CSV table of N, CA, C and O in Angstrom, one decimal:
chain,number,residue,atom,x,y,z
W,1,UNK,N,0.9,-0.7,0.1
W,1,UNK,CA,-0.1,-0.1,-0.3
W,1,UNK,C,0.6,1.2,0.0
W,1,UNK,O,1.6,0.8,0.4
W,2,UNK,N,0.6,2.4,-0.3
W,2,UNK,CA,0.9,3.8,-0.8
W,2,UNK,C,0.5,4.6,0.5
W,2,UNK,O,-0.3,4.3,1.1
W,3,UNK,N,2.2,4.7,1.2
W,3,UNK,CA,1.4,5.6,2.4
W,3,UNK,C,1.6,6.5,2.1
W,3,UNK,O,1.7,7.6,1.5
W,4,UNK,N,0.5,7.5,2.6
W,4,UNK,CA,0.4,9.1,2.5
W,4,UNK,C,1.4,10.0,3.7
W,4,UNK,O,1.7,9.6,4.8
W,5,UNK,N,1.5,11.2,3.9
W,5,UNK,CA,1.8,11.8,5.1
W,5,UNK,C,1.1,11.3,6.1
W,5,UNK,O,2.1,11.6,6.9
W,6,UNK,N,0.4,10.8,6.4
W,6,UNK,CA,-0.6,10.7,7.7
W,6,UNK,C,-0.4,10.1,7.7
W,6,UNK,O,-0.4,8.9,8.8
W,7,UNK,N,0.0,9.0,7.0
W,7,UNK,CA,0.2,7.3,7.4
W,7,UNK,C,1.4,6.6,8.4
W,7,UNK,O,2.5,7.3,7.9
W,8,UNK,N,1.4,5.9,8.9
W,8,UNK,CA,2.7,6.0,10.0
W,8,UNK,C,3.7,4.3,8.9
W,8,UNK,O,3.0,3.6,8.4
W,9,UNK,N,5.0,3.5,9.1
W,9,UNK,CA,5.6,2.8,8.7
W,9,UNK,C,5.2,1.7,8.7
W,9,UNK,O,4.9,1.8,10.5
W,10,UNK,N,5.3,0.6,8.6
W,10,UNK,CA,4.9,-0.8,9.0
W,10,UNK,C,6.4,-1.4,9.4
W,10,UNK,O,6.9,-1.4,8.8
W,11,UNK,N,6.3,-1.9,10.5
W,11,UNK,CA,7.3,-2.4,11.4
W,11,UNK,C,7.4,-4.2,10.7
W,11,UNK,O,6.0,-4.1,10.8
W,12,UNK,N,8.5,-4.9,9.6
W,12,UNK,CA,8.0,-6.0,9.8
W,12,UNK,C,8.5,-6.4,11.1
W,12,UNK,O,10.5,-6.7,10.8
W,13,UNK,N,8.6,-7.6,11.7
W,13,UNK,CA,9.8,-9.0,12.4
W,13,UNK,C,10.1,-8.9,11.5
W,13,UNK,O,11.7,-9.8,11.9
W,14,UNK,N,10.4,-9.7,10.4
W,14,UNK,CA,11.5,-11.4,9.7
W,14,UNK,C,11.3,-9.7,8.3
W,14,UNK,O,11.6,-10.3,7.4
W,15,UNK,N,11.7,-8.2,9.0
W,15,UNK,CA,12.1,-7.3,7.6
W,15,UNK,C,13.7,-8.0,7.2
W,15,UNK,O,14.8,-8.2,8.3
W,16,UNK,N,14.1,-8.1,6.1
W,16,UNK,CA,15.3,-8.5,5.7
W,16,UNK,C,15.1,-7.4,4.7
W,16,UNK,O,16.4,-7.2,3.9
W,17,UNK,N,15.0,-6.2,4.8
W,17,UNK,CA,16.0,-5.0,3.9
W,17,UNK,C,14.8,-4.1,3.8
W,17,UNK,O,13.2,-3.9,3.9
W,18,UNK,N,14.9,-2.8,3.3
W,18,UNK,CA,14.3,-1.7,2.7
W,18,UNK,C,13.9,-0.9,1.8
W,18,UNK,O,15.5,-1.4,0.8
W,19,UNK,N,13.2,-0.5,0.5
W,19,UNK,CA,13.4,0.1,-0.4
W,19,UNK,C,12.3,1.5,-0.1
W,19,UNK,O,11.1,1.7,0.5
W,20,UNK,N,11.7,1.9,-1.3
W,20,UNK,CA,11.6,3.2,-1.5
W,20,UNK,C,10.8,3.2,-2.6
W,20,UNK,O,11.0,2.4,-3.4
W,21,UNK,N,10.4,4.3,-2.8
W,21,UNK,CA,9.2,4.3,-4.0
W,21,UNK,C,9.7,5.2,-5.1
W,21,UNK,O,9.8,6.7,-4.5
W,22,UNK,N,9.9,4.6,-5.8
W,22,UNK,CA,11.1,5.5,-6.8
W,22,UNK,C,10.0,6.9,-7.7
W,22,UNK,O,11.2,7.4,-8.1
W,23,UNK,N,8.9,6.5,-7.7
W,23,UNK,CA,8.8,7.1,-8.4
W,23,UNK,C,8.3,9.2,-7.9
W,23,UNK,O,8.4,10.1,-8.3
W,24,UNK,N,8.2,8.8,-6.3
W,24,UNK,CA,8.0,10.0,-5.2
W,24,UNK,C,9.2,10.2,-4.5
W,24,UNK,O,9.1,9.0,-4.1
W,25,UNK,N,9.4,11.1,-3.3
W,25,UNK,CA,10.5,10.9,-2.3
W,25,UNK,C,9.2,11.1,-1.5
W,25,UNK,O,8.3,11.4,-1.9
W,26,UNK,N,9.8,10.7,-0.8
W,26,UNK,CA,8.4,9.8,1.1
W,26,UNK,C,9.5,8.5,1.4
W,26,UNK,O,10.1,8.6,2.0
W,27,UNK,N,8.1,7.6,1.9
W,27,UNK,CA,8.2,6.9,2.2
W,27,UNK,C,9.2,5.4,1.6
W,27,UNK,O,9.5,5.6,0.9
W,28,UNK,N,9.9,4.8,3.5
W,28,UNK,CA,10.6,3.6,3.1
W,28,UNK,C,9.4,2.3,3.4
W,28,UNK,O,9.0,2.6,4.2
W,29,UNK,N,10.0,1.5,2.8
W,29,UNK,CA,9.1,0.4,3.2
W,29,UNK,C,9.8,-0.9,3.6
W,29,UNK,O,11.0,-1.3,3.0
W,30,UNK,N,9.5,-2.0,4.4
W,30,UNK,CA,10.6,-2.4,4.9
W,30,UNK,C,9.6,-4.2,4.2
W,30,UNK,O,8.2,-4.2,3.7
W,31,UNK,N,10.3,-5.1,3.9
W,31,UNK,CA,9.9,-6.4,3.0
W,31,UNK,C,10.5,-7.4,4.0
W,31,UNK,O,11.5,-8.3,4.2
W,32,UNK,N,9.4,-8.5,4.3
W,32,UNK,CA,9.5,-9.6,5.0
W,32,UNK,C,10.2,-10.2,4.4
W,32,UNK,O,9.8,-10.0,3.2
W,33,UNK,N,10.8,-11.0,5.1
W,33,UNK,CA,11.4,-12.4,4.3
W,33,UNK,C,10.4,-13.1,4.3
W,33,UNK,O,10.3,-13.7,3.0
W,34,UNK,N,8.9,-13.6,4.4
W,34,UNK,CA,7.8,-14.9,3.5
W,34,UNK,C,7.4,-13.5,2.7
W,34,UNK,O,7.1,-14.7,2.3
W,35,UNK,N,7.9,-12.7,2.7
W,35,UNK,CA,7.5,-12.8,0.7
W,35,UNK,C,8.2,-13.1,-0.4
W,35,UNK,O,7.9,-13.2,-1.5
W,36,UNK,N,9.6,-13.9,-0.1
W,36,UNK,CA,10.6,-14.0,-0.8
W,36,UNK,C,10.3,-16.2,-0.6
W,36,UNK,O,11.0,-16.6,-1.7
W,37,UNK,N,9.4,-16.9,-0.3
W,37,UNK,CA,9.3,-18.1,-0.2
W,37,UNK,C,8.3,-18.4,-0.5
W,37,UNK,O,7.4,-17.7,0.2
W,38,UNK,N,7.7,-19.6,-0.6
W,38,UNK,CA,6.1,-20.1,-0.3
W,38,UNK,C,6.3,-21.2,0.9
W,38,UNK,O,7.1,-22.4,1.1
W,39,UNK,N,5.5,-21.3,1.7
W,39,UNK,CA,4.8,-22.1,2.1
W,39,UNK,C,4.6,-23.5,2.3
W,39,UNK,O,5.2,-25.1,2.5
W,40,UNK,N,4.6,-24.1,0.5
W,40,UNK,CA,4.7,-24.9,0.3
W,40,UNK,C,5.5,-25.5,-0.6
W,40,UNK,O,5.3,-27.4,-1.0
W,41,UNK,N,6.8,-25.3,-0.8
W,41,UNK,CA,7.9,-25.6,-1.1
W,41,UNK,C,9.0,-25.2,-0.3
W,41,UNK,O,9.2,-23.9,-1.0
W,42,UNK,N,9.2,-26.2,-0.2
W,42,UNK,CA,10.4,-25.4,1.8
W,42,UNK,C,11.3,-24.8,0.7
W,42,UNK,O,12.4,-24.3,1.4
W,43,UNK,N,12.1,-25.4,-0.8
W,43,UNK,CA,13.8,-25.0,-1.1
W,43,UNK,C,13.3,-24.1,-1.8
W,43,UNK,O,14.7,-23.5,-2.8
W,44,UNK,N,12.5,-23.2,-2.5
W,44,UNK,CA,12.9,-22.4,-3.3
W,44,UNK,C,12.6,-20.7,-2.6
W,44,UNK,O,11.2,-20.3,-1.7
W,45,UNK,N,13.4,-20.0,-3.0
W,45,UNK,CA,13.6,-18.3,-2.7
W,45,UNK,C,13.0,-17.9,-4.0
W,45,UNK,O,13.7,-18.1,-4.8
W,46,UNK,N,12.6,-16.7,-3.6
W,46,UNK,CA,13.0,-15.8,-4.9
W,46,UNK,C,13.1,-14.3,-4.9
W,46,UNK,O,13.4,-13.6,-3.6
W,47,UNK,N,13.4,-13.9,-5.4
W,47,UNK,CA,14.2,-12.1,-5.3
W,47,UNK,C,13.1,-11.4,-6.3
W,47,UNK,O,13.1,-11.7,-7.7
W,48,UNK,N,13.3,-10.2,-6.9
W,48,UNK,CA,13.1,-9.3,-7.7
W,48,UNK,C,11.8,-9.4,-7.6
W,48,UNK,O,11.0,-9.3,-7.0
W,49,UNK,N,11.6,-9.6,-9.4
W,49,UNK,CA,9.8,-8.8,-9.6
W,49,UNK,C,8.9,-10.4,-9.2
W,49,UNK,O,8.0,-10.8,-9.2
W,50,UNK,N,9.9,-11.9,-8.9
W,50,UNK,CA,9.2,-12.7,-8.6
W,50,UNK,C,8.8,-12.6,-7.0
W,50,UNK,O,8.0,-13.7,-6.5
W,51,UNK,N,8.8,-11.8,-6.3
W,51,UNK,CA,7.9,-11.9,-4.4
W,51,UNK,C,7.2,-11.7,-4.9
W,51,UNK,O,6.1,-11.2,-5.5
W,52,UNK,N,5.9,-11.9,-3.7
W,52,UNK,CA,4.9,-12.1,-3.4
W,52,UNK,C,4.3,-10.8,-2.8
W,52,UNK,O,4.4,-9.9,-1.6
W,53,UNK,N,3.7,-10.2,-3.4
W,53,UNK,CA,3.4,-8.2,-3.0
W,53,UNK,C,2.2,-8.4,-3.8
W,53,UNK,O,1.6,-8.6,-4.2
W,54,UNK,N,1.3,-7.3,-3.0
W,54,UNK,CA,0.2,-6.5,-3.6
W,54,UNK,C,0.3,-5.9,-4.5
W,54,UNK,O,1.3,-5.7,-5.3
W,55,UNK,N,-0.2,-5.8,-5.4
W,55,UNK,CA,-0.3,-5.2,-6.7
W,55,UNK,C,-0.4,-3.9,-6.7
W,55,UNK,O,0.7,-3.2,-7.8
W,56,UNK,N,-1.2,-2.9,-5.4
W,56,UNK,CA,-0.2,-1.5,-5.5
W,56,UNK,C,1.1,-1.4,-5.1
W,56,UNK,O,2.4,-0.8,-5.7
W,57,UNK,N,1.5,-2.5,-4.1
W,57,UNK,CA,3.6,-2.7,-4.6
W,57,UNK,C,4.2,-2.7,-5.2
W,57,UNK,O,5.9,-3.3,-5.6
W,58,UNK,N,4.2,-3.8,-6.7
W,58,UNK,CA,4.2,-4.9,-7.6
W,58,UNK,C,5.3,-3.2,-8.1
W,58,UNK,O,6.3,-3.6,-8.0
W,59,UNK,N,4.8,-2.0,-8.7
W,59,UNK,CA,5.7,-1.1,-9.1
W,59,UNK,C,6.7,-0.6,-8.6
W,59,UNK,O,7.9,-0.2,-9.3
W,60,UNK,N,6.5,-0.3,-7.1
W,60,UNK,CA,7.1,-0.2,-6.3
W,60,UNK,C,8.6,-1.5,-6.7
W,60,UNK,O,9.9,-1.3,-6.7
W,61,UNK,N,8.0,-2.6,-6.0
W,61,UNK,CA,9.1,-3.8,-5.9
W,61,UNK,C,10.2,-4.4,-7.7
W,61,UNK,O,10.6,-5.2,-7.5
W,62,UNK,N,9.7,-3.4,-8.6
W,62,UNK,CA,10.0,-4.2,-9.8
W,62,UNK,C,11.0,-3.5,-10.1
W,62,UNK,O,11.5,-4.2,-11.3
W,63,UNK,N,11.6,-2.7,-9.6
W,63,UNK,CA,13.2,-1.9,-9.8
W,63,UNK,C,14.3,-2.3,-9.5
W,63,UNK,O,14.2,-3.4,-8.3
W,64,UNK,N,15.6,-2.1,-10.5
W,64,UNK,CA,16.5,-2.5,-9.7
W,64,UNK,C,17.1,-2.3,-8.4
W,64,UNK,O,17.2,-3.4,-8.0
W,65,UNK,N,17.0,-0.9,-8.0
W,65,UNK,CA,17.4,-1.0,-5.9
W,65,UNK,C,16.2,-2.3,-5.5
W,65,UNK,O,17.1,-3.5,-4.6
W,66,UNK,N,15.2,-2.4,-5.5
W,66,UNK,CA,14.3,-3.4,-4.9
W,66,UNK,C,15.1,-5.0,-5.2
W,66,UNK,O,14.8,-5.8,-3.8
W,67,UNK,N,15.1,-5.1,-6.2
W,67,UNK,CA,15.2,-6.5,-7.1
W,67,UNK,C,17.1,-6.9,-6.3
W,67,UNK,O,17.5,-8.1,-5.8
W,68,UNK,N,18.1,-5.9,-5.6
W,68,UNK,CA,19.3,-6.1,-5.0
W,68,UNK,C,19.1,-6.5,-4.1
W,68,UNK,O,19.3,-7.3,-2.8
W,69,UNK,N,17.8,-6.1,-2.7
W,69,UNK,CA,17.5,-6.3,-1.9
W,69,UNK,C,17.0,-7.7,-1.6
W,69,UNK,O,17.1,-8.1,-1.0
W,70,UNK,N,15.9,-7.4,-2.4
W,70,UNK,CA,16.0,-9.3,-1.9
W,70,UNK,C,16.7,-10.3,-2.7
W,70,UNK,O,16.4,-11.5,-2.2
W,71,UNK,N,17.8,-9.9,-3.9
W,71,UNK,CA,18.4,-11.1,-4.1
W,71,UNK,C,19.6,-11.2,-2.9
W,71,UNK,O,20.2,-12.3,-3.1
W,72,UNK,N,19.6,-10.0,-2.3
W,72,UNK,CA,21.5,-10.5,-1.3
W,72,UNK,C,20.0,-11.3,-0.1
W,72,UNK,O,21.0,-12.7,0.3
W,73,UNK,N,19.6,-11.2,0.1
W,73,UNK,CA,18.1,-11.3,1.0
W,73,UNK,C,18.1,-13.2,0.3
W,73,UNK,O,18.7,-13.9,1.2
W,74,UNK,N,17.5,-13.4,-0.2
W,74,UNK,CA,17.6,-14.7,-0.8
W,74,UNK,C,19.2,-15.2,-0.7
W,74,UNK,O,18.9,-16.4,-1.0
W,75,UNK,N,20.0,-14.3,-1.2
W,75,UNK,CA,21.0,-15.6,-1.4
W,75,UNK,C,21.6,-16.0,-0.3
W,75,UNK,O,21.9,-16.9,0.7
W,76,UNK,N,21.5,-14.9,0.6
W,76,UNK,CA,22.2,-15.4,1.9
W,76,UNK,C,21.5,-16.5,2.8
W,76,UNK,O,22.2,-17.2,3.3
W,77,UNK,N,20.1,-16.5,2.4
W,77,UNK,CA,19.8,-17.2,2.7
W,77,UNK,C,19.8,-18.1,2.3
W,77,UNK,O,19.5,-19.3,2.8
W,78,UNK,N,19.8,-19.3,0.8
W,78,UNK,CA,20.6,-19.7,0.2
W,78,UNK,C,21.3,-20.3,0.5
W,78,UNK,O,21.5,-21.7,1.2
W,79,UNK,N,22.0,-19.6,1.3
W,79,UNK,CA,23.8,-20.3,1.7
W,79,UNK,C,23.4,-20.8,3.4
W,79,UNK,O,24.0,-21.9,3.4
W,80,UNK,N,22.6,-20.5,4.0
W,80,UNK,CA,22.1,-21.1,5.0
W,80,UNK,C,20.7,-22.6,5.3
W,80,UNK,O,21.4,-23.0,6.5
W,81,UNK,N,20.4,-22.0,4.1
W,81,UNK,CA,19.5,-23.1,4.6
W,81,UNK,C,19.0,-23.9,3.2
W,81,UNK,O,18.8,-22.9,2.5
W,82,UNK,N,18.7,-24.6,3.5
W,82,UNK,CA,17.4,-25.1,1.9
W,82,UNK,C,16.1,-25.1,2.0
W,82,UNK,O,15.0,-26.4,1.6
W,83,UNK,N,15.8,-25.3,3.6
W,83,UNK,CA,14.3,-25.2,4.0
W,83,UNK,C,13.3,-23.5,4.4
W,83,UNK,O,14.2,-23.1,5.9
W,84,UNK,N,13.7,-22.7,3.7
W,84,UNK,CA,13.1,-21.1,3.6
W,84,UNK,C,12.6,-21.2,5.0
W,84,UNK,O,12.3,-20.1,5.6
W,85,UNK,N,11.2,-21.8,5.0
W,85,UNK,CA,10.4,-22.3,6.2
W,85,UNK,C,11.0,-22.6,7.2
W,85,UNK,O,9.9,-21.5,8.3
W,86,UNK,N,11.8,-22.8,7.9
W,86,UNK,CA,12.4,-22.9,9.6
W,86,UNK,C,14.1,-22.2,9.4
W,86,UNK,O,14.0,-22.3,10.2
W,87,UNK,N,13.7,-21.1,8.3
W,87,UNK,CA,14.8,-20.7,8.5
W,87,UNK,C,15.2,-19.6,9.8
W,87,UNK,O,14.1,-19.3,9.9
W,88,UNK,N,15.8,-20.0,10.5
W,88,UNK,CA,16.0,-18.6,11.8
W,88,UNK,C,16.3,-17.2,11.4
W,88,UNK,O,17.6,-17.1,10.6
W,89,UNK,N,15.2,-16.5,11.5
W,89,UNK,CA,15.1,-15.1,10.3
W,89,UNK,C,15.5,-14.1,11.3
W,89,UNK,O,16.6,-13.6,10.5
W,90,UNK,N,16.7,-14.2,13.0
W,90,UNK,CA,17.6,-13.6,13.0
W,90,UNK,C,19.2,-13.6,12.5
W,90,UNK,O,19.7,-12.4,12.9
W,91,UNK,N,19.0,-14.8,12.8
W,91,UNK,CA,20.5,-15.4,12.8
W,91,UNK,C,21.0,-14.4,10.9
W,91,UNK,O,21.9,-14.2,10.7
W,92,UNK,N,19.8,-14.8,9.4
W,92,UNK,CA,19.3,-13.8,8.9
W,92,UNK,C,19.9,-12.1,8.5
W,92,UNK,O,20.2,-12.3,8.3
W,93,UNK,N,18.8,-11.7,9.4
W,93,UNK,CA,18.9,-10.8,9.8
W,93,UNK,C,20.9,-10.0,10.5
W,93,UNK,O,21.3,-9.1,9.6
W,94,UNK,N,20.9,-10.9,10.8
W,94,UNK,CA,22.0,-10.5,11.6
W,94,UNK,C,23.2,-10.6,10.8
W,94,UNK,O,24.0,-9.9,10.1
W,95,UNK,N,23.3,-11.5,10.0
W,95,UNK,CA,24.4,-11.6,8.6
W,95,UNK,C,23.8,-10.2,7.2
W,95,UNK,O,24.6,-9.9,6.8
W,96,UNK,N,22.7,-10.1,7.5
W,96,UNK,CA,22.9,-8.8,6.5
W,96,UNK,C,23.1,-7.9,6.7
W,96,UNK,O,23.6,-6.9,5.7
W,97,UNK,N,22.5,-7.1,8.7
W,97,UNK,CA,23.2,-6.3,8.8
W,97,UNK,C,24.5,-6.1,8.8
W,97,UNK,O,25.3,-5.2,8.4
W,98,UNK,N,25.2,-7.0,8.9
W,98,UNK,CA,26.9,-7.5,9.0
W,98,UNK,C,27.3,-6.7,8.1
W,98,UNK,O,28.5,-6.0,7.2
W,99,UNK,N,26.2,-7.2,6.8
W,99,UNK,CA,27.2,-7.0,4.8
W,99,UNK,C,26.4,-5.2,5.3
W,99,UNK,O,26.8,-4.8,3.8
W,100,UNK,N,25.6,-4.0,5.7
W,100,UNK,CA,25.0,-3.3,5.9
W,100,UNK,C,24.0,-2.6,5.5
W,100,UNK,O,23.5,-1.9,5.0
W,101,UNK,N,23.3,-3.6,5.1
W,101,UNK,CA,21.6,-3.5,5.5
W,101,UNK,C,21.2,-3.0,6.3
W,101,UNK,O,21.0,-3.4,7.1
W,102,UNK,N,19.9,-2.6,5.7
W,102,UNK,CA,18.9,-1.1,7.1
W,102,UNK,C,18.0,-2.6,7.2
W,102,UNK,O,17.2,-1.9,6.3
W,103,UNK,N,17.4,-2.8,8.2
W,103,UNK,CA,16.5,-3.3,9.0
W,103,UNK,C,15.5,-3.1,8.4
W,103,UNK,O,14.1,-3.2,8.3
W,104,UNK,N,15.3,-1.7,9.9
W,104,UNK,CA,14.3,-1.1,9.9
W,104,UNK,C,14.5,0.4,10.0
W,104,UNK,O,15.3,1.2,9.9
W,105,UNK,N,12.9,0.8,9.8
W,105,UNK,CA,13.4,2.8,9.8
W,105,UNK,C,13.9,2.5,10.9
W,105,UNK,O,14.8,4.0,11.2
W,106,UNK,N,13.8,2.1,12.6
W,106,UNK,CA,13.9,2.4,13.2
W,106,UNK,C,15.6,2.6,13.7
W,106,UNK,O,16.2,2.7,14.8
W,107,UNK,N,16.4,1.5,12.6
W,107,UNK,CA,18.2,1.7,12.1
W,107,UNK,C,18.3,3.4,11.7
W,107,UNK,O,19.1,3.5,12.2
W,108,UNK,N,17.6,3.8,11.6
W,108,UNK,CA,18.5,5.6,10.9
W,108,UNK,C,17.8,6.9,11.4
W,108,UNK,O,18.1,7.5,10.9
W,109,UNK,N,16.5,6.5,12.3
W,109,UNK,CA,15.9,7.8,12.7
W,109,UNK,C,16.2,8.3,14.0
W,109,UNK,O,16.6,7.0,15.2
């Protein structure tokens, strides 16, 4: 969903990074890890334009910076496990954070 000036940022416990709306200055969105894998296929992880998002968010997520954020998270997760439904999200977040990924808006405000 798009955030207006009056809306607040959504925090996701399983955030793997943040993206912005390339069309306008303003909000950033946390990307939950759960948008990168299927609960039905334990060893399939997706990135870039293949992530599971709403129609409104697809236009934001289809651009290269978002593909880089999800690609880094997917690659790191794939190096950690082949069952993404059971991955240790805190460990994944620590690895991403050590690589310079900002996970939550609260980390920069």
